[in-house]
PDB file of C-alpha atoms in Angstrom:
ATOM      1  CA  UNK A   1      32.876  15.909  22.571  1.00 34.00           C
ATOM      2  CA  UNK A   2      30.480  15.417  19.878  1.00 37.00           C
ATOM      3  CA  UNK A   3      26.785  13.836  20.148  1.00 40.00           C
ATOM      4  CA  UNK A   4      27.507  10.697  18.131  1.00 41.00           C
ATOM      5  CA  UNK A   5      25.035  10.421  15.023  1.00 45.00           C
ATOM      6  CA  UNK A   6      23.015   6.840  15.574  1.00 44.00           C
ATOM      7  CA  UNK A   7      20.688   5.282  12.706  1.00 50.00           C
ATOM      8  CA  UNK A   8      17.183   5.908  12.218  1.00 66.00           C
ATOM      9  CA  UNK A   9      16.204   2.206  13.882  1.00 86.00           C
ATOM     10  CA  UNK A  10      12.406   1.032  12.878  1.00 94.00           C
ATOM     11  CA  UNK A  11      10.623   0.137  15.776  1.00 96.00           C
ATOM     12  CA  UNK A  12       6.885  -1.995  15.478  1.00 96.00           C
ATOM     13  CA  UNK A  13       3.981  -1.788  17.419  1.00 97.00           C
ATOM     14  CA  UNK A  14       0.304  -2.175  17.709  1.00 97.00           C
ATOM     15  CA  UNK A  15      -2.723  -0.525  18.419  1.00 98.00           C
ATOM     16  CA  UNK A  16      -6.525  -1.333  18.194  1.00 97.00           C
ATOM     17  CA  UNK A  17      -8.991   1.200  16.821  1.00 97.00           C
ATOM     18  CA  UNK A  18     -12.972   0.151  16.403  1.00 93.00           C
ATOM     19  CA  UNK A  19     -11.695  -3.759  17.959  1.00 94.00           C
ATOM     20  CA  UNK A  20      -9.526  -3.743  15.334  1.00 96.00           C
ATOM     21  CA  UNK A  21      -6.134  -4.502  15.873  1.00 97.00           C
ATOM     22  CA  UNK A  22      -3.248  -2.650  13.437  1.00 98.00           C
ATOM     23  CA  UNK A  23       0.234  -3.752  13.568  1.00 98.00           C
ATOM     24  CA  UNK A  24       2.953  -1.228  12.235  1.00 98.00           C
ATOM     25  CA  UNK A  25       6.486   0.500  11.931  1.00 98.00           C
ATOM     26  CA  UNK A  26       8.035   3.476  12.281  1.00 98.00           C
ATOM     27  CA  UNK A  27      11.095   5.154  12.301  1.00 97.00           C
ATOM     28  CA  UNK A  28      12.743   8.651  12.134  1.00 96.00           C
ATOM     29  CA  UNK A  29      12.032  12.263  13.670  1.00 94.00           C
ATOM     30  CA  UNK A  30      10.622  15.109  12.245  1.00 95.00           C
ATOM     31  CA  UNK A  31       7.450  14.980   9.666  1.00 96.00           C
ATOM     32  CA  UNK A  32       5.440  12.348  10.150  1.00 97.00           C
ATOM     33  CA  UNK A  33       3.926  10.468   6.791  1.00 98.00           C
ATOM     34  CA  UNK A  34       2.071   7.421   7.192  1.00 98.00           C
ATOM     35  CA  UNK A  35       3.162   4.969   4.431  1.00 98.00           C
ATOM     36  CA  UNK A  36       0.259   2.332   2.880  1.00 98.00           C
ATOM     37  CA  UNK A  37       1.980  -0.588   0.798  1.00 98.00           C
ATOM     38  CA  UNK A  38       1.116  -2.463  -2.317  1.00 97.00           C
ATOM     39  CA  UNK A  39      -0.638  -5.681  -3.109  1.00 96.00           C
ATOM     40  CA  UNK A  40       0.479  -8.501  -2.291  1.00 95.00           C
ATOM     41  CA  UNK A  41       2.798  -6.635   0.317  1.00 95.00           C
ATOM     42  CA  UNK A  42       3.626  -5.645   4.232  1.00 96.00           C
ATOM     43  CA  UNK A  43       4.866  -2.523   5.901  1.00 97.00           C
ATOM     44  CA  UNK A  44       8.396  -4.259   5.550  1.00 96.00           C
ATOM     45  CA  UNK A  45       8.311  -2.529   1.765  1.00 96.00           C
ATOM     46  CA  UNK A  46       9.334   0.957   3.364  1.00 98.00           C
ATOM     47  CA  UNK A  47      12.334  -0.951   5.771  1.00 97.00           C
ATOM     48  CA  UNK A  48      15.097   0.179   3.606  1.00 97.00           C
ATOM     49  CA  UNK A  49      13.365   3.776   3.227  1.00 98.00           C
ATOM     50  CA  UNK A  50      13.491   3.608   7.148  1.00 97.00           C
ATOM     51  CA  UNK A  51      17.170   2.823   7.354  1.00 96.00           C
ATOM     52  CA  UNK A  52      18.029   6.329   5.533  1.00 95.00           C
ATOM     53  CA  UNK A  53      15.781   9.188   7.354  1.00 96.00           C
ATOM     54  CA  UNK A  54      18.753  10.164   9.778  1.00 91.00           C
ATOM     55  CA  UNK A  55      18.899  13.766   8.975  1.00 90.00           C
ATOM     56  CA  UNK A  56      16.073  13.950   7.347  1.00 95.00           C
ATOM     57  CA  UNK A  57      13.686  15.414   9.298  1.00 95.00           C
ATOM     58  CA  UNK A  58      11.031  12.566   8.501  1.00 97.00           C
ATOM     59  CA  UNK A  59       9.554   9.835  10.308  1.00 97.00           C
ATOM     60  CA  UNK A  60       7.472   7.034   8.505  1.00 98.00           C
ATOM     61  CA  UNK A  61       4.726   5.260  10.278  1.00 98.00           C
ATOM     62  CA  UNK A  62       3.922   2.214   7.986  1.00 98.00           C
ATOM     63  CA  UNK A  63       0.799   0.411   8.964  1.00 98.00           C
ATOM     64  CA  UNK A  64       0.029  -3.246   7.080  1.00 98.00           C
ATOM     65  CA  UNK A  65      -3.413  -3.068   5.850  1.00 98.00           C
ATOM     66  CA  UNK A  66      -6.289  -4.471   6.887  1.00 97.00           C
ATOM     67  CA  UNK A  67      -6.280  -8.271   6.409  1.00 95.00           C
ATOM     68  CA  UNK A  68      -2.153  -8.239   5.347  1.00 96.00           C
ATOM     69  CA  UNK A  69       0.645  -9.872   7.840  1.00 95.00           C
ATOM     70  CA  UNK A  70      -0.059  -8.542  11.006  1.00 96.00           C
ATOM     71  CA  UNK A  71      -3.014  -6.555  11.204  1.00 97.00           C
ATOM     72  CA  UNK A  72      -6.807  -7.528  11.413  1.00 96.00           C
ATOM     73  CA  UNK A  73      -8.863  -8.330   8.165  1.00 94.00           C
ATOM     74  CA  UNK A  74     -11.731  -5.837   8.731  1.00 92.00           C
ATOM     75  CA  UNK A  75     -15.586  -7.010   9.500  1.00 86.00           C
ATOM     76  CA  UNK A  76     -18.610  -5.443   8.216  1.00 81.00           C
ATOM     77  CA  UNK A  77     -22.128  -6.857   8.097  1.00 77.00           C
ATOM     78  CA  UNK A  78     -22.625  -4.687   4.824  1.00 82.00           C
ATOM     79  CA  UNK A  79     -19.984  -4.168   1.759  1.00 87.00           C
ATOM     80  CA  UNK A  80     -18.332  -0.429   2.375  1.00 93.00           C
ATOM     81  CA  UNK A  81     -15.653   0.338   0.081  1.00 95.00           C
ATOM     82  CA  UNK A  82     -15.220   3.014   2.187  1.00 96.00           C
ATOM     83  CA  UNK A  83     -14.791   1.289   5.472  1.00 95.00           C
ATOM     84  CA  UNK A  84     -11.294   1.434   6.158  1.00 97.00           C
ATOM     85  CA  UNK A  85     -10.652   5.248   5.723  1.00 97.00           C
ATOM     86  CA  UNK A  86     -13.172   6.466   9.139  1.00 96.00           C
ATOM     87  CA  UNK A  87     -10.015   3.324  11.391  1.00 97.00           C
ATOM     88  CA  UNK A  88      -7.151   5.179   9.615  1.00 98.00           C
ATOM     89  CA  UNK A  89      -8.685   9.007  10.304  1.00 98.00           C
ATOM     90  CA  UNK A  90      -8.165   7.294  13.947  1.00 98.00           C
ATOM     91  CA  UNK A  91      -5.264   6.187  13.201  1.00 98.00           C
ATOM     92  CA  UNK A  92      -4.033   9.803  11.777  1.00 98.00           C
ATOM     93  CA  UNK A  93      -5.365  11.149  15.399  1.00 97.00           C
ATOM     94  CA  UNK A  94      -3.325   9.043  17.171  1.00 97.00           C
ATOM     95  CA  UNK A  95      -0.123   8.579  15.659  1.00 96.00           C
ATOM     96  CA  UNK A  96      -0.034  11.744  12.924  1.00 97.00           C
ATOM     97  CA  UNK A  97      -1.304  14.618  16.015  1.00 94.00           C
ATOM     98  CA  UNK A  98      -4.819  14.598  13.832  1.00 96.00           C
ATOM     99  CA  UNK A  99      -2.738  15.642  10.499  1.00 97.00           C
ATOM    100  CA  UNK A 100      -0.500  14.635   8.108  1.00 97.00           C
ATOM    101  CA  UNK A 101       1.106  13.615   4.716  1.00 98.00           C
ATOM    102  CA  UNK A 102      -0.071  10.250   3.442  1.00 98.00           C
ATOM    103  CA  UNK A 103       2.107   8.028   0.990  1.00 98.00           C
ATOM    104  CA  UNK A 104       0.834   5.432  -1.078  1.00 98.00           C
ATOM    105  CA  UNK A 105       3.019   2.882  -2.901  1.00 98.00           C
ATOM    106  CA  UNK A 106       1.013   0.855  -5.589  1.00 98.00           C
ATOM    107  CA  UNK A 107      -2.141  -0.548  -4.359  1.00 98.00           C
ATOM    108  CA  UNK A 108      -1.966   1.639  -1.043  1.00 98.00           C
ATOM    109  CA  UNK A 109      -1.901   4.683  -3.617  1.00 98.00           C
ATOM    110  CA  UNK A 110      -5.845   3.958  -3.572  1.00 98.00           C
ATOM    111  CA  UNK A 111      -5.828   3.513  -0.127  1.00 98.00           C
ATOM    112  CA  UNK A 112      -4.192   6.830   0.338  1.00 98.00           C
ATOM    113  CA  UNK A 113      -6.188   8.551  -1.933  1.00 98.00           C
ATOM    114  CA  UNK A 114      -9.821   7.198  -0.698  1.00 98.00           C
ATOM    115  CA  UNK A 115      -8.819   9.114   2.904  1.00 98.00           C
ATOM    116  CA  UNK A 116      -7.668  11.923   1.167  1.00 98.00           C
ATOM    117  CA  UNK A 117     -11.460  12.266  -0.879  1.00 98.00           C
ATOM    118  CA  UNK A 118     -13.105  11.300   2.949  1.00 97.00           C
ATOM    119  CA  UNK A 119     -10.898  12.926   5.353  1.00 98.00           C
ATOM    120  CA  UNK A 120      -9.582  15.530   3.739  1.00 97.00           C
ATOM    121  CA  UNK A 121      -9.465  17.428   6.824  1.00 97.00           C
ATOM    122  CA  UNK A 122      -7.162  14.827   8.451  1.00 98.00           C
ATOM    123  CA  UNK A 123      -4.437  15.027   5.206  1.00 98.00           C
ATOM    124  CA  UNK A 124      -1.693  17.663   4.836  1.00 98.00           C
ATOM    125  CA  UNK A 125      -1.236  15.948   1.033  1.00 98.00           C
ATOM    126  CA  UNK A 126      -0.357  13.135  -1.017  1.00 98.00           C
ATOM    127  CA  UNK A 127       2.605  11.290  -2.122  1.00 98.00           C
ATOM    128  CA  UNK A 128       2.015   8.121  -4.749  1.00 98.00           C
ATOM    129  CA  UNK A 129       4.659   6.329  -5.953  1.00 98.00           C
ATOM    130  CA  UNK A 130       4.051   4.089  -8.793  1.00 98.00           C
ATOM    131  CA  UNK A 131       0.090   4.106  -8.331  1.00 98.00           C
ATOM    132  CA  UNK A 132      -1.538   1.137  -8.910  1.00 97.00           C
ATOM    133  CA  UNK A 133      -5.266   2.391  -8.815  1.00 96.00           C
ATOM    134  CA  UNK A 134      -7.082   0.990 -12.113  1.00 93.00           C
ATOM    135  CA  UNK A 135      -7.522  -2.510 -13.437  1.00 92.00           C
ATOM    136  CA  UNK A 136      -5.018  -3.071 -15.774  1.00 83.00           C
ATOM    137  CA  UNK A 137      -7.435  -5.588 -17.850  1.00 81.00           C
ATOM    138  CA  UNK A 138     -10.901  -3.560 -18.123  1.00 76.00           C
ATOM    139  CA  UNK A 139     -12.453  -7.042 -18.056  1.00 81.00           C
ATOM    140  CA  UNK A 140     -11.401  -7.862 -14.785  1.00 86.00           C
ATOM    141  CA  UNK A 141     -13.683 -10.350 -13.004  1.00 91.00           C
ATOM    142  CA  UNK A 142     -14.866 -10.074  -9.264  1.00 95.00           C
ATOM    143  CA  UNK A 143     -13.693 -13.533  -7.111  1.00 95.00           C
ATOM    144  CA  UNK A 144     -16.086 -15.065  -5.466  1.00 94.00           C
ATOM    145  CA  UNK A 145     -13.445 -17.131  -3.481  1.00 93.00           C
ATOM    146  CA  UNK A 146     -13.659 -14.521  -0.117  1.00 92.00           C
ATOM    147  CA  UNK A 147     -17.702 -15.198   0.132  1.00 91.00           C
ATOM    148  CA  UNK A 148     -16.838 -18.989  -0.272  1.00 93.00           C
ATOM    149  CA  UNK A 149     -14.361 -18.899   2.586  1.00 93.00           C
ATOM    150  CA  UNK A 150     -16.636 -17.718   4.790  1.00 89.00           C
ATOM    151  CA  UNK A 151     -18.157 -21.352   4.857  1.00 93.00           C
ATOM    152  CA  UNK A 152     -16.373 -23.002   7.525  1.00 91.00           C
ATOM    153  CA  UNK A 153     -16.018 -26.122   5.689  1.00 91.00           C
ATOM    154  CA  UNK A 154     -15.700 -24.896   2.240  1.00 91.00           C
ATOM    155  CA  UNK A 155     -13.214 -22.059   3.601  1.00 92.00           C
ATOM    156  CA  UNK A 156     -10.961 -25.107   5.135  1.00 92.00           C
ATOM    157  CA  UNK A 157     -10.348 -27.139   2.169  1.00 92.00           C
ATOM    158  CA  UNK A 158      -9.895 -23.614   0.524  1.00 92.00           C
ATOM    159  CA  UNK A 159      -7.322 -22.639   3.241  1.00 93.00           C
ATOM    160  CA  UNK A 160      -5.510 -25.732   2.656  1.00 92.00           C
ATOM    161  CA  UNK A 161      -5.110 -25.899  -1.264  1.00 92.00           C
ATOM    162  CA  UNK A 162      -5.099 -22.541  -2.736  1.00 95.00           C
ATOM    163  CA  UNK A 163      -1.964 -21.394  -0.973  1.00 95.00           C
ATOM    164  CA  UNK A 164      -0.045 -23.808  -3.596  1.00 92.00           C
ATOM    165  CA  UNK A 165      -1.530 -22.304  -6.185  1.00 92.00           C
ATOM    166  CA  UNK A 166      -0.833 -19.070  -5.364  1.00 96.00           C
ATOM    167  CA  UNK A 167       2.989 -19.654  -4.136  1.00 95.00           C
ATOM    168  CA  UNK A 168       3.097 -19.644  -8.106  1.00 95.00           C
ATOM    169  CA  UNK A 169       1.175 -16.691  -9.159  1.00 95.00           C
ATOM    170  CA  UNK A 170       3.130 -14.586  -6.216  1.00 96.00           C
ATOM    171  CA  UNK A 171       6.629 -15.634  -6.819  1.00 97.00           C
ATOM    172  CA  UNK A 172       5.948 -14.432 -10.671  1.00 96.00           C
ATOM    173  CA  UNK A 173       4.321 -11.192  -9.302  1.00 95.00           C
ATOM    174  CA  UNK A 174       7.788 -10.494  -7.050  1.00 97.00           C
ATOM    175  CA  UNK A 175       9.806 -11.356  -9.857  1.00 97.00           C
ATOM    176  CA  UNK A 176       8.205  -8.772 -11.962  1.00 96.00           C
ATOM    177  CA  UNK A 177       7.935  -6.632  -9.301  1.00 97.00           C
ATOM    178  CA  UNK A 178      11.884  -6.577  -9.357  1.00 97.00           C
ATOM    179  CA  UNK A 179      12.505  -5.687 -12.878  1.00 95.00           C
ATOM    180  CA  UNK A 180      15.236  -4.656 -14.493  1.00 94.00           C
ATOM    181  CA  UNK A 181      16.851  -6.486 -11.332  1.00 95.00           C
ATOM    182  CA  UNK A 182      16.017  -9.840 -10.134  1.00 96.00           C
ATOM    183  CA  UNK A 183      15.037 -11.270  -6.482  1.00 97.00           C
ATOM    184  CA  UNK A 184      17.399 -13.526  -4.396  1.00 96.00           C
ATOM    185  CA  UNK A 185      15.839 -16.767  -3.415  1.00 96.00           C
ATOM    186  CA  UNK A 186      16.076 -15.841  -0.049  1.00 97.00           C
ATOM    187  CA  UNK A 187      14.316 -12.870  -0.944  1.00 96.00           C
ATOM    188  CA  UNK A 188      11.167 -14.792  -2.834  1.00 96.00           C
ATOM    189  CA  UNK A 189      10.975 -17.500   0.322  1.00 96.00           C
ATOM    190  CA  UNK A 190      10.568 -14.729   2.913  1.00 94.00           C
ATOM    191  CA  UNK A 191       8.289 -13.127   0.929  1.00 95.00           C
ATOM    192  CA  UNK A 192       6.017 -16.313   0.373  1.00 95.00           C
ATOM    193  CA  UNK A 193       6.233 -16.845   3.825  1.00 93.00           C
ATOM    194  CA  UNK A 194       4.041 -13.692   4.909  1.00 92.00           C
ATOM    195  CA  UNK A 195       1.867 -12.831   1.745  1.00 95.00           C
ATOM    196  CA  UNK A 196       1.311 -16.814   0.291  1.00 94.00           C
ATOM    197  CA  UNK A 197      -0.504 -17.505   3.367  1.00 94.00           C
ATOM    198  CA  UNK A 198      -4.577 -17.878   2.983  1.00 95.00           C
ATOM    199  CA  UNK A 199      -5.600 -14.997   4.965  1.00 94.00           C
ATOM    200  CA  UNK A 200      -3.556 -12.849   2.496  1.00 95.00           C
ATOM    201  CA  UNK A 201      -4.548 -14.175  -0.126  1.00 96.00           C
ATOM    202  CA  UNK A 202      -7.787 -13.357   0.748  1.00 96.00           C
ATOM    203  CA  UNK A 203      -6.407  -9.535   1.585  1.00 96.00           C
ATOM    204  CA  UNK A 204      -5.036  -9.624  -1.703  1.00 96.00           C
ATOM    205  CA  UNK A 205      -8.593 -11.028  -3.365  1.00 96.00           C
ATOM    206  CA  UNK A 206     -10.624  -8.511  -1.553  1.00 95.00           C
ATOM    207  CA  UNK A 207      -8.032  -5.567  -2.984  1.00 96.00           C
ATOM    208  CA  UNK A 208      -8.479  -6.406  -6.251  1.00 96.00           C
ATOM    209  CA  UNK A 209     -12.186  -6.728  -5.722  1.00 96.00           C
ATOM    210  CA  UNK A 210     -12.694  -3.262  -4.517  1.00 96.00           C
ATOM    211  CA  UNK A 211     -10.304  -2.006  -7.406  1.00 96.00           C
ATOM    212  CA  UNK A 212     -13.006  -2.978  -9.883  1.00 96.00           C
ATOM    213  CA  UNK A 213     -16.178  -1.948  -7.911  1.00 96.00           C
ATOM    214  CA  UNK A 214     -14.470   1.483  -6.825  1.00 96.00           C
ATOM    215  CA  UNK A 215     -14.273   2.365 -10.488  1.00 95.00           C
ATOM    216  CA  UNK A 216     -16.888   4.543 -11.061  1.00 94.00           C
ATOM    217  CA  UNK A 217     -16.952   6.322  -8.033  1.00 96.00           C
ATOM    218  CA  UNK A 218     -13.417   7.116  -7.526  1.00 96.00           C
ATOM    219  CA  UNK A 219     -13.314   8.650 -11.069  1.00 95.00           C
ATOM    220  CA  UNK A 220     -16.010  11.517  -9.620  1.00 96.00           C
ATOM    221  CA  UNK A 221     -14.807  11.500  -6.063  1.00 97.00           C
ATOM    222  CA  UNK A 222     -10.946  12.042  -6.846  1.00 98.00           C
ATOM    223  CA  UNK A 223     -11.545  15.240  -8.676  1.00 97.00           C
ATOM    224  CA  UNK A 224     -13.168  16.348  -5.415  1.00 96.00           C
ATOM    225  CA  UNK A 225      -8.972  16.301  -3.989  1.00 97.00           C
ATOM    226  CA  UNK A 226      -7.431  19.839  -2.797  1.00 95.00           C
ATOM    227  CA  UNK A 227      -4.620  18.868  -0.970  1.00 97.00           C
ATOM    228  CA  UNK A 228      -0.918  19.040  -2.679  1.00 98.00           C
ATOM    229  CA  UNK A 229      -0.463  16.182  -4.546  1.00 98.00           C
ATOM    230  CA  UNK A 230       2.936  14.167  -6.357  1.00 98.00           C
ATOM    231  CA  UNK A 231       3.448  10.995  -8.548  1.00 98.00           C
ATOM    232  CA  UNK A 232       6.294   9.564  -9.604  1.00 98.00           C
ATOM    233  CA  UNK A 233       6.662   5.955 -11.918  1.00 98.00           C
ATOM    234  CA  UNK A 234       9.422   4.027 -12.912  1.00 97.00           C
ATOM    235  CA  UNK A 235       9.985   3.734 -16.432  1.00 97.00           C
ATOM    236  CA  UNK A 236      10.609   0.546 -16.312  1.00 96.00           C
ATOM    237  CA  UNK A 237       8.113  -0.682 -14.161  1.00 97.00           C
ATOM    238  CA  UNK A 238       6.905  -4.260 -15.550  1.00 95.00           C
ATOM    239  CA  UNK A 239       3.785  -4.626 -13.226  1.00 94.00           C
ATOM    240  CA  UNK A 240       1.381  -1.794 -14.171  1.00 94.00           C
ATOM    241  CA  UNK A 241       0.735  -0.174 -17.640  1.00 94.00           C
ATOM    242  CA  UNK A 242       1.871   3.274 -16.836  1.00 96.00           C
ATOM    243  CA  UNK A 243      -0.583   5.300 -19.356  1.00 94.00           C
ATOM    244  CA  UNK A 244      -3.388   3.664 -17.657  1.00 94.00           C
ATOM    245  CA  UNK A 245      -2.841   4.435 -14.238  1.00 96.00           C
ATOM    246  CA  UNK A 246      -1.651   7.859 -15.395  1.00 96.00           C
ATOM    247  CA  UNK A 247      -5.683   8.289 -16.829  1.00 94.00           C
ATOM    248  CA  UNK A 248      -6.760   8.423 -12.980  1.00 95.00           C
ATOM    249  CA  UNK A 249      -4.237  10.006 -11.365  1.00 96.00           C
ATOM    250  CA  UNK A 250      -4.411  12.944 -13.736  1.00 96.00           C
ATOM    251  CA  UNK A 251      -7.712  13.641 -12.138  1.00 97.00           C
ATOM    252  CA  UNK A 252      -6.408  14.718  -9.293  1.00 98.00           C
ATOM    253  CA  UNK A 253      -6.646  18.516  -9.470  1.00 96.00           C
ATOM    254  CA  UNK A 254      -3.105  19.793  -9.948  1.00 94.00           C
ATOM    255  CA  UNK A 255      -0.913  16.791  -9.096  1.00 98.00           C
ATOM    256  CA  UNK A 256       2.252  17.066  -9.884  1.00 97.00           C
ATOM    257  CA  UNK A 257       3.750  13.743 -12.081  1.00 97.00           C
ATOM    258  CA  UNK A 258       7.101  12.527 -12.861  1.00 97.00           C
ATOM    259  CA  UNK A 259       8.597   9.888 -14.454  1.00 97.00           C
ATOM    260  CA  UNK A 260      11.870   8.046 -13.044  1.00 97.00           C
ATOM    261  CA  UNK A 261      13.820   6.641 -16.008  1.00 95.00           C
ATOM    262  CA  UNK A 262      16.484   4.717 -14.161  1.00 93.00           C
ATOM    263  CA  UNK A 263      13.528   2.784 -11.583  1.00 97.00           C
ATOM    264  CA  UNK A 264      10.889   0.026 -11.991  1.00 97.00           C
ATOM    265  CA  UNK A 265       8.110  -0.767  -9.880  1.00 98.00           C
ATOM    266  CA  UNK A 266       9.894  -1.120  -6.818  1.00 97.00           C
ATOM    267  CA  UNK A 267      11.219   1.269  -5.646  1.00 97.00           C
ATOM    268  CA  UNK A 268      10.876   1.800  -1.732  1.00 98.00           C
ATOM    269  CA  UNK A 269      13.208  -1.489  -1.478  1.00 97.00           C
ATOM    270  CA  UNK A 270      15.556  -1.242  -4.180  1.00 97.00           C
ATOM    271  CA  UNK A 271      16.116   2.975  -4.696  1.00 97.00           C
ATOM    272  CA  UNK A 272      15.201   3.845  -1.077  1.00 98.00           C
ATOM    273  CA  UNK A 273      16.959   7.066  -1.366  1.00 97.00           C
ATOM    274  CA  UNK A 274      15.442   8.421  -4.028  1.00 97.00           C
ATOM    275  CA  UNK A 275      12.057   8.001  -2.780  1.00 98.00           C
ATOM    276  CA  UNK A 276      13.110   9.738   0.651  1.00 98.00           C
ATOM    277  CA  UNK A 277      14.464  12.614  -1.816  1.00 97.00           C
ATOM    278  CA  UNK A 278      10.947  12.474  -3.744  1.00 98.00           C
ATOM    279  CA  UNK A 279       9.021  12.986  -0.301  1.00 98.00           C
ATOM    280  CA  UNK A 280      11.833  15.873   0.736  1.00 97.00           C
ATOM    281  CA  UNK A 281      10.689  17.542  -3.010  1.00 96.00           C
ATOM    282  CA  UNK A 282       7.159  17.169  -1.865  1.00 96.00           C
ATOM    283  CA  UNK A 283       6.929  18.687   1.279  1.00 95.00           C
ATOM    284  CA  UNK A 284       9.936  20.886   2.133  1.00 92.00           C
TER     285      UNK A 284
END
């Protein structure tokens, strides 16, 4: 009699590096590639891509970042842009035996890529699907609304009001996240539910802030990349201007770009199979 094939079944857990606590997922056997999501966003983005690794030979570790859903904002007396790739290097020793692949999907495509430039020791290479790494607008403004929230009183009238304003701006950002299809309403509540609340808004405040003061930097420090590197964008991605984030990503010494007619921006939930084919291109 036969072993009897079960589903890959996604698991969560915890654990605390530098008292900082990091809730994620994970799921699958084989390779392991730790999976950074967008912004706004949780590690539930790579679910469906979880649901599919049974003979694959993969397993996905999905943190949320710093600040989003589940896991700690980070705390430094000083601004580092840099301060979250030295945790996930400890997080790579942990959970990835000290090496491994890294995926990035939109804004965790910069995460991903900022550990590759510091750690490159700790990254077998890079997978990015639909990178969003650049300010789309090139004049972008900084918030000031995180160093505001730090006053306890200020930061509670804050805590209480902006969330209604951004239940707005986020439930047009999922919709166009979406496109060509559209969300359920179940689908935009949830949502709301774990990314409309203030301390991710804040999360998704500070990402945007370090997108714009990372600029200059990255565009040196990314050339600096030797590990095997792949893209891939949806064509009809309605979020990010494609030629734009292209301009970064092609600094990346020999990465390896292609374009996905029949997908849009988001594609871990809604074409989970092709992006675990993708990853099989990529490292196989």
């Amino acid at each position: 009699m036969g072993l009897l094939k079960m589903p890959s079944l996604e698991q969560i857990s915890s654990i605390t590096i530098q008292d900082t606590k990091i809730s994620f997922s994970f799921a699958g056997r084989g390779e392991p590639i730790l999976c950074f999501h967008g912004n706004p966003g949780t590690k539930s983005i790579f679910s469906n891509m979880m649901s599919k690794l049974e003979n694959t030979n993969i397993k996905l570790i999905a943190p949320d970042r710093f600040g989003h859903n589940l896991t700690d904002e980070l705390f430094s007396e000083k601004e580092d842009l840099w301060q979250d790739t030295s945790i996930y290097a400890s997080l790579i020793n942990a959970k990835l035996d000290k090496k491994g692949w890294i995926l990035g999907y939109d804004y965790g495509c910069l995460t991903a890529i900022k550990i590759a430039i510091k750690y490159p020791d700790k990254v077998k290479g890079l997978i990015l699907i639909n990178p969003y790494i650049s300010p789309e607008n090139p004049d972008d403004k900084l918030s000031s609304l995180p160093k505001f929230a730090k006053n306890f009183f200020i930061g509670t009238i804050l805590g209480i009001f902006v969330p209604y304003d951004y239940e707005t701006i986020f439930t047009k950002r999922i919709t166009d996240t979406f496109s060509p299809e559209k969300p359920t309403e179940d689908y935009i509540d949830n949502s709301l539910q774990r990314i409309a609340r203030f301390e991710s808004i804040l999360a998704f405040i500070n990402d945007n802030n370090t997108r714009i003061k990372i600029q200059n930097e990255l565009k040196e420090e990314i050339k600096k990349i030797s590990v095997p590197s792949f893209a891939v964008f949806g064509s009809k991605d309605a979020i990010t201007n494609i030629e734009k984030q292209k301009e970064i990503i092609s600094l990346i010494p020999n990465i390896k770009t292609e374009i996905s007619e029949s997908n849009g921006h988001f594609m871990p939930y809604l074409n989970p199979d092709y992006c675990i084919e993708f990853i099989k291109k990529a490292i196989f």
